[in-house]
Amino acid sequence: AHAPKSIHNLREKINRKEKQKATRSALAATANAKLVKERGHLFDQAKIKETPVIVEEKFEELKKTKEVAKVLESLGLMQDIEKAKEKREKRAGKGKRRGRKYKKRKSLLIIVSKPKVPVIKAVRNFEGVNVSTAKLLNAELLAPGARAGRLTVITEPALKEL
């Protein structure tokens, strides 16, 4: 058939200031607990008084998934990851055969200060959890599917960078 030709530009150009405004707007939406709840995130409201959750610098140094799970459990965030794991379902249609077998839910977004911190490898195994550096943060990570209010964990050095 007729595959996409390389002469076509498949990416839409978005203005720089418009992109920045979208990212800032999505970041501001993470601070609204009502929006986070409406998006479907589960978290213990008795333990979390305000969103986004800010953790100390030691969190970036965690090397084991068990250690991270223990910290997230104590913060009251583990139930959101468990929900994302339970909600994974097989995709309908031909996408299954094209490398998109499962529909996966989004869970936490963890924002760290540097790109090579040990916690990145430690959280890889959690379903729906994304890790980003403060510098590479964008609107798509903060508001997947254009729905603002993602449950976010930010480390203190990353918060200073933002």
JSON list of N, CA and C in Angstrom, two decimals, residues 46-83:
[
{"chain": "A", "resi": 46, "resn": "ALA", "atom": "N", "xyz": [-6.07, 11.05, 54.49]},
{"chain": "A", "resi": 46, "resn": "ALA", "atom": "CA", "xyz": [-5.67, 11.28, 55.88]},
{"chain": "A", "resi": 46, "resn": "ALA", "atom": "C", "xyz": [-4.15, 11.55, 55.95]},
{"chain": "A", "resi": 47, "resn": "LYS", "atom": "N", "xyz": [-3.39, 10.88, 55.08]},
{"chain": "A", "resi": 47, "resn": "LYS", "atom": "CA", "xyz": [-1.93, 11.04, 55.09]},
{"chain": "A", "resi": 47, "resn": "LYS", "atom": "C", "xyz": [-1.47, 12.19, 54.20]},
{"chain": "A", "resi": 48, "resn": "ILE", "atom": "N", "xyz": [-2.19, 12.43, 53.12]},
{"chain": "A", "resi": 48, "resn": "ILE", "atom": "CA", "xyz": [-1.79, 13.50, 52.19]},
{"chain": "A", "resi": 48, "resn": "ILE", "atom": "C", "xyz": [-2.72, 14.69, 52.37]},
{"chain": "A", "resi": 49, "resn": "LYS", "atom": "N", "xyz": [-2.16, 15.76, 52.88]},
{"chain": "A", "resi": 49, "resn": "LYS", "atom": "CA", "xyz": [-2.95, 16.97, 53.12]},
{"chain": "A", "resi": 49, "resn": "LYS", "atom": "C", "xyz": [-3.03, 17.83, 51.86]},
{"chain": "A", "resi": 50, "resn": "GLU", "atom": "N", "xyz": [-1.95, 17.84, 51.08]},
{"chain": "A", "resi": 50, "resn": "GLU", "atom": "CA", "xyz": [-1.94, 18.66, 49.87]},
{"chain": "A", "resi": 50, "resn": "GLU", "atom": "C", "xyz": [-1.19, 17.95, 48.75]},
{"chain": "A", "resi": 51, "resn": "THR", "atom": "N", "xyz": [-1.58, 18.28, 47.54]},
{"chain": "A", "resi": 51, "resn": "THR", "atom": "CA", "xyz": [-0.89, 17.73, 46.37]},
{"chain": "A", "resi": 51, "resn": "THR", "atom": "C", "xyz": [-0.15, 18.87, 45.68]},
{"chain": "A", "resi": 52, "resn": "PRO", "atom": "N", "xyz": [0.90, 18.66, 44.96]},
{"chain": "A", "resi": 52, "resn": "PRO", "atom": "CA", "xyz": [1.66, 17.43, 44.78]},
{"chain": "A", "resi": 52, "resn": "PRO", "atom": "C", "xyz": [2.43, 17.05, 46.05]},
{"chain": "A", "resi": 53, "resn": "VAL", "atom": "N", "xyz": [2.77, 15.78, 46.19]},
{"chain": "A", "resi": 53, "resn": "VAL", "atom": "CA", "xyz": [3.49, 15.30, 47.36]},
{"chain": "A", "resi": 53, "resn": "VAL", "atom": "C", "xyz": [4.97, 15.65, 47.18]},
{"chain": "A", "resi": 54, "resn": "ILE", "atom": "N", "xyz": [5.54, 16.29, 48.20]},
{"chain": "A", "resi": 54, "resn": "ILE", "atom": "CA", "xyz": [6.95, 16.68, 48.13]},
{"chain": "A", "resi": 54, "resn": "ILE", "atom": "C", "xyz": [7.73, 15.81, 49.10]},
{"chain": "A", "resi": 55, "resn": "VAL", "atom": "N", "xyz": [8.75, 15.13, 48.56]},
{"chain": "A", "resi": 55, "resn": "VAL", "atom": "CA", "xyz": [9.57, 14.24, 49.38]},
{"chain": "A", "resi": 55, "resn": "VAL", "atom": "C", "xyz": [11.00, 14.78, 49.44]},
{"chain": "A", "resi": 56, "resn": "GLU", "atom": "N", "xyz": [11.76, 14.31, 50.45]},
{"chain": "A", "resi": 56, "resn": "GLU", "atom": "CA", "xyz": [13.12, 14.82, 50.61]},
{"chain": "A", "resi": 56, "resn": "GLU", "atom": "C", "xyz": [14.08, 14.20, 49.60]},
{"chain": "A", "resi": 57, "resn": "GLU", "atom": "N", "xyz": [15.29, 14.73, 49.59]},
{"chain": "A", "resi": 57, "resn": "GLU", "atom": "CA", "xyz": [16.30, 14.35, 48.60]},
{"chain": "A", "resi": 57, "resn": "GLU", "atom": "C", "xyz": [16.70, 12.88, 48.69]},
{"chain": "A", "resi": 58, "resn": "LYS", "atom": "N", "xyz": [16.60, 12.27, 49.87]},
{"chain": "A", "resi": 58, "resn": "LYS", "atom": "CA", "xyz": [16.98, 10.87, 50.08]},
{"chain": "A", "resi": 58, "resn": "LYS", "atom": "C", "xyz": [16.16, 9.92, 49.19]},
{"chain": "A", "resi": 59, "resn": "PHE", "atom": "N", "xyz": [14.96, 10.34, 48.80]},
{"chain": "A", "resi": 59, "resn": "PHE", "atom": "CA", "xyz": [14.10, 9.52, 47.95]},
{"chain": "A", "resi": 59, "resn": "PHE", "atom": "C", "xyz": [14.78, 9.19, 46.62]},
{"chain": "A", "resi": 60, "resn": "GLU", "atom": "N", "xyz": [15.56, 10.13, 46.09]},
{"chain": "A", "resi": 60, "resn": "GLU", "atom": "CA", "xyz": [16.25, 9.92, 44.82]},
{"chain": "A", "resi": 60, "resn": "GLU", "atom": "C", "xyz": [17.33, 8.85, 44.91]},
{"chain": "A", "resi": 61, "resn": "GLU", "atom": "N", "xyz": [17.82, 8.58, 46.13]},
{"chain": "A", "resi": 61, "resn": "GLU", "atom": "CA", "xyz": [18.92, 7.63, 46.32]},
{"chain": "A", "resi": 61, "resn": "GLU", "atom": "C", "xyz": [18.43, 6.19, 46.54]},
{"chain": "A", "resi": 62, "resn": "LEU", "atom": "N", "xyz": [17.13, 5.97, 46.60]},
{"chain": "A", "resi": 62, "resn": "LEU", "atom": "CA", "xyz": [16.61, 4.61, 46.80]},
{"chain": "A", "resi": 62, "resn": "LEU", "atom": "C", "xyz": [16.92, 3.75, 45.58]},
{"chain": "A", "resi": 63, "resn": "LYS", "atom": "N", "xyz": [17.47, 2.53, 45.85]},
{"chain": "A", "resi": 63, "resn": "LYS", "atom": "CA", "xyz": [17.91, 1.68, 44.75]},
{"chain": "A", "resi": 63, "resn": "LYS", "atom": "C", "xyz": [16.98, 0.51, 44.50]},
{"chain": "A", "resi": 64, "resn": "LYS", "atom": "N", "xyz": [16.21, 0.09, 45.50]},
{"chain": "A", "resi": 64, "resn": "LYS", "atom": "CA", "xyz": [15.39, -1.11, 45.39]},
{"chain": "A", "resi": 64, "resn": "LYS", "atom": "C", "xyz": [13.91, -0.76, 45.27]},
{"chain": "A", "resi": 65, "resn": "THR", "atom": "N", "xyz": [13.21, -1.56, 44.48]},
{"chain": "A", "resi": 65, "resn": "THR", "atom": "CA", "xyz": [11.77, -1.35, 44.29]},
{"chain": "A", "resi": 65, "resn": "THR", "atom": "C", "xyz": [11.03, -1.52, 45.62]},
{"chain": "A", "resi": 66, "resn": "LYS", "atom": "N", "xyz": [11.48, -2.48, 46.44]},
{"chain": "A", "resi": 66, "resn": "LYS", "atom": "CA", "xyz": [10.85, -2.71, 47.75]},
{"chain": "A", "resi": 66, "resn": "LYS", "atom": "C", "xyz": [10.94, -1.48, 48.64]},
{"chain": "A", "resi": 67, "resn": "GLU", "atom": "N", "xyz": [12.10, -0.82, 48.61]},
{"chain": "A", "resi": 67, "resn": "GLU", "atom": "CA", "xyz": [12.29, 0.39, 49.42]},
{"chain": "A", "resi": 67, "resn": "GLU", "atom": "C", "xyz": [11.34, 1.49, 48.97]},
{"chain": "A", "resi": 68, "resn": "VAL", "atom": "N", "xyz": [11.22, 1.67, 47.66]},
{"chain": "A", "resi": 68, "resn": "VAL", "atom": "CA", "xyz": [10.33, 2.69, 47.11]},
{"chain": "A", "resi": 68, "resn": "VAL", "atom": "C", "xyz": [8.88, 2.36, 47.46]},
{"chain": "A", "resi": 69, "resn": "ALA", "atom": "N", "xyz": [8.52, 1.06, 47.35]},
{"chain": "A", "resi": 69, "resn": "ALA", "atom": "CA", "xyz": [7.15, 0.63, 47.67]},
{"chain": "A", "resi": 69, "resn": "ALA", "atom": "C", "xyz": [6.83, 0.92, 49.13]},
{"chain": "A", "resi": 70, "resn": "LYS", "atom": "N", "xyz": [7.80, 0.70, 50.01]},
{"chain": "A", "resi": 70, "resn": "LYS", "atom": "CA", "xyz": [7.60, 0.97, 51.44]},
{"chain": "A", "resi": 70, "resn": "LYS", "atom": "C", "xyz": [7.34, 2.46, 51.70]},
{"chain": "A", "resi": 71, "resn": "VAL", "atom": "N", "xyz": [8.13, 3.31, 51.02]},
{"chain": "A", "resi": 71, "resn": "VAL", "atom": "CA", "xyz": [7.97, 4.77, 51.17]},
{"chain": "A", "resi": 71, "resn": "VAL", "atom": "C", "xyz": [6.62, 5.21, 50.63]},
{"chain": "A", "resi": 72, "resn": "LEU", "atom": "N", "xyz": [6.26, 4.72, 49.44]},
{"chain": "A", "resi": 72, "resn": "LEU", "atom": "CA", "xyz": [4.97, 5.10, 48.83]},
{"chain": "A", "resi": 72, "resn": "LEU", "atom": "C", "xyz": [3.80, 4.60, 49.66]},
{"chain": "A", "resi": 73, "resn": "GLU", "atom": "N", "xyz": [3.96, 3.43, 50.28]},
{"chain": "A", "resi": 73, "resn": "GLU", "atom": "CA", "xyz": [2.91, 2.89, 51.17]},
{"chain": "A", "resi": 73, "resn": "GLU", "atom": "C", "xyz": [2.74, 3.80, 52.38]},
{"chain": "A", "resi": 74, "resn": "SER", "atom": "N", "xyz": [3.86, 4.25, 52.95]},
{"chain": "A", "resi": 74, "resn": "SER", "atom": "CA", "xyz": [3.79, 5.12, 54.12]},
{"chain": "A", "resi": 74, "resn": "SER", "atom": "C", "xyz": [3.21, 6.50, 53.76]},
{"chain": "A", "resi": 75, "resn": "LEU", "atom": "N", "xyz": [3.38, 6.92, 52.50]},
{"chain": "A", "resi": 75, "resn": "LEU", "atom": "CA", "xyz": [2.79, 8.18, 52.04]},
{"chain": "A", "resi": 75, "resn": "LEU", "atom": "C", "xyz": [1.32, 8.04, 51.66]},
{"chain": "A", "resi": 76, "resn": "GLY", "atom": "N", "xyz": [0.87, 6.79, 51.50]},
{"chain": "A", "resi": 76, "resn": "GLY", "atom": "CA", "xyz": [-0.52, 6.55, 51.12]},
{"chain": "A", "resi": 76, "resn": "GLY", "atom": "C", "xyz": [-0.77, 6.62, 49.63]},
{"chain": "A", "resi": 77, "resn": "LEU", "atom": "N", "xyz": [0.26, 6.33, 48.83]},
{"chain": "A", "resi": 77, "resn": "LEU", "atom": "CA", "xyz": [0.15, 6.42, 47.38]},
{"chain": "A", "resi": 77, "resn": "LEU", "atom": "C", "xyz": [0.14, 5.07, 46.67]},
{"chain": "A", "resi": 78, "resn": "MET", "atom": "N", "xyz": [0.40, 4.01, 47.41]},
{"chain": "A", "resi": 78, "resn": "MET", "atom": "CA", "xyz": [0.55, 2.69, 46.78]},
{"chain": "A", "resi": 78, "resn": "MET", "atom": "C", "xyz": [-0.76, 2.18, 46.18]},
{"chain": "A", "resi": 79, "resn": "GLN", "atom": "N", "xyz": [-1.89, 2.58, 46.76]},
{"chain": "A", "resi": 79, "resn": "GLN", "atom": "CA", "xyz": [-3.18, 2.09, 46.24]},
{"chain": "A", "resi": 79, "resn": "GLN", "atom": "C", "xyz": [-3.45, 2.56, 44.81]},
{"chain": "A", "resi": 80, "resn": "ASP", "atom": "N", "xyz": [-2.90, 3.70, 44.42]},
{"chain": "A", "resi": 80, "resn": "ASP", "atom": "CA", "xyz": [-3.06, 4.17, 43.04]},
{"chain": "A", "resi": 80, "resn": "ASP", "atom": "C", "xyz": [-2.28, 3.30, 42.06]},
{"chain": "A", "resi": 81, "resn": "ILE", "atom": "N", "xyz": [-1.10, 2.86, 42.47]},
{"chain": "A", "resi": 81, "resn": "ILE", "atom": "CA", "xyz": [-0.30, 1.97, 41.62]},
{"chain": "A", "resi": 81, "resn": "ILE", "atom": "C", "xyz": [-0.98, 0.61, 41.50]},
{"chain": "A", "resi": 82, "resn": "GLU", "atom": "N", "xyz": [-1.54, 0.11, 42.61]},
{"chain": "A", "resi": 82, "resn": "GLU", "atom": "CA", "xyz": [-2.25, -1.17, 42.59]},
{"chain": "A", "resi": 82, "resn": "GLU", "atom": "C", "xyz": [-3.47, -1.10, 41.69]},
{"chain": "A", "resi": 83, "resn": "LYS", "atom": "N", "xyz": [-4.16, 0.04, 41.70]},
{"chain": "A", "resi": 83, "resn": "LYS", "atom": "CA", "xyz": [-5.32, 0.22, 40.84]},
{"chain": "A", "resi": 83, "resn": "LYS", "atom": "C", "xyz": [-4.91, 0.17, 39.36]}
]
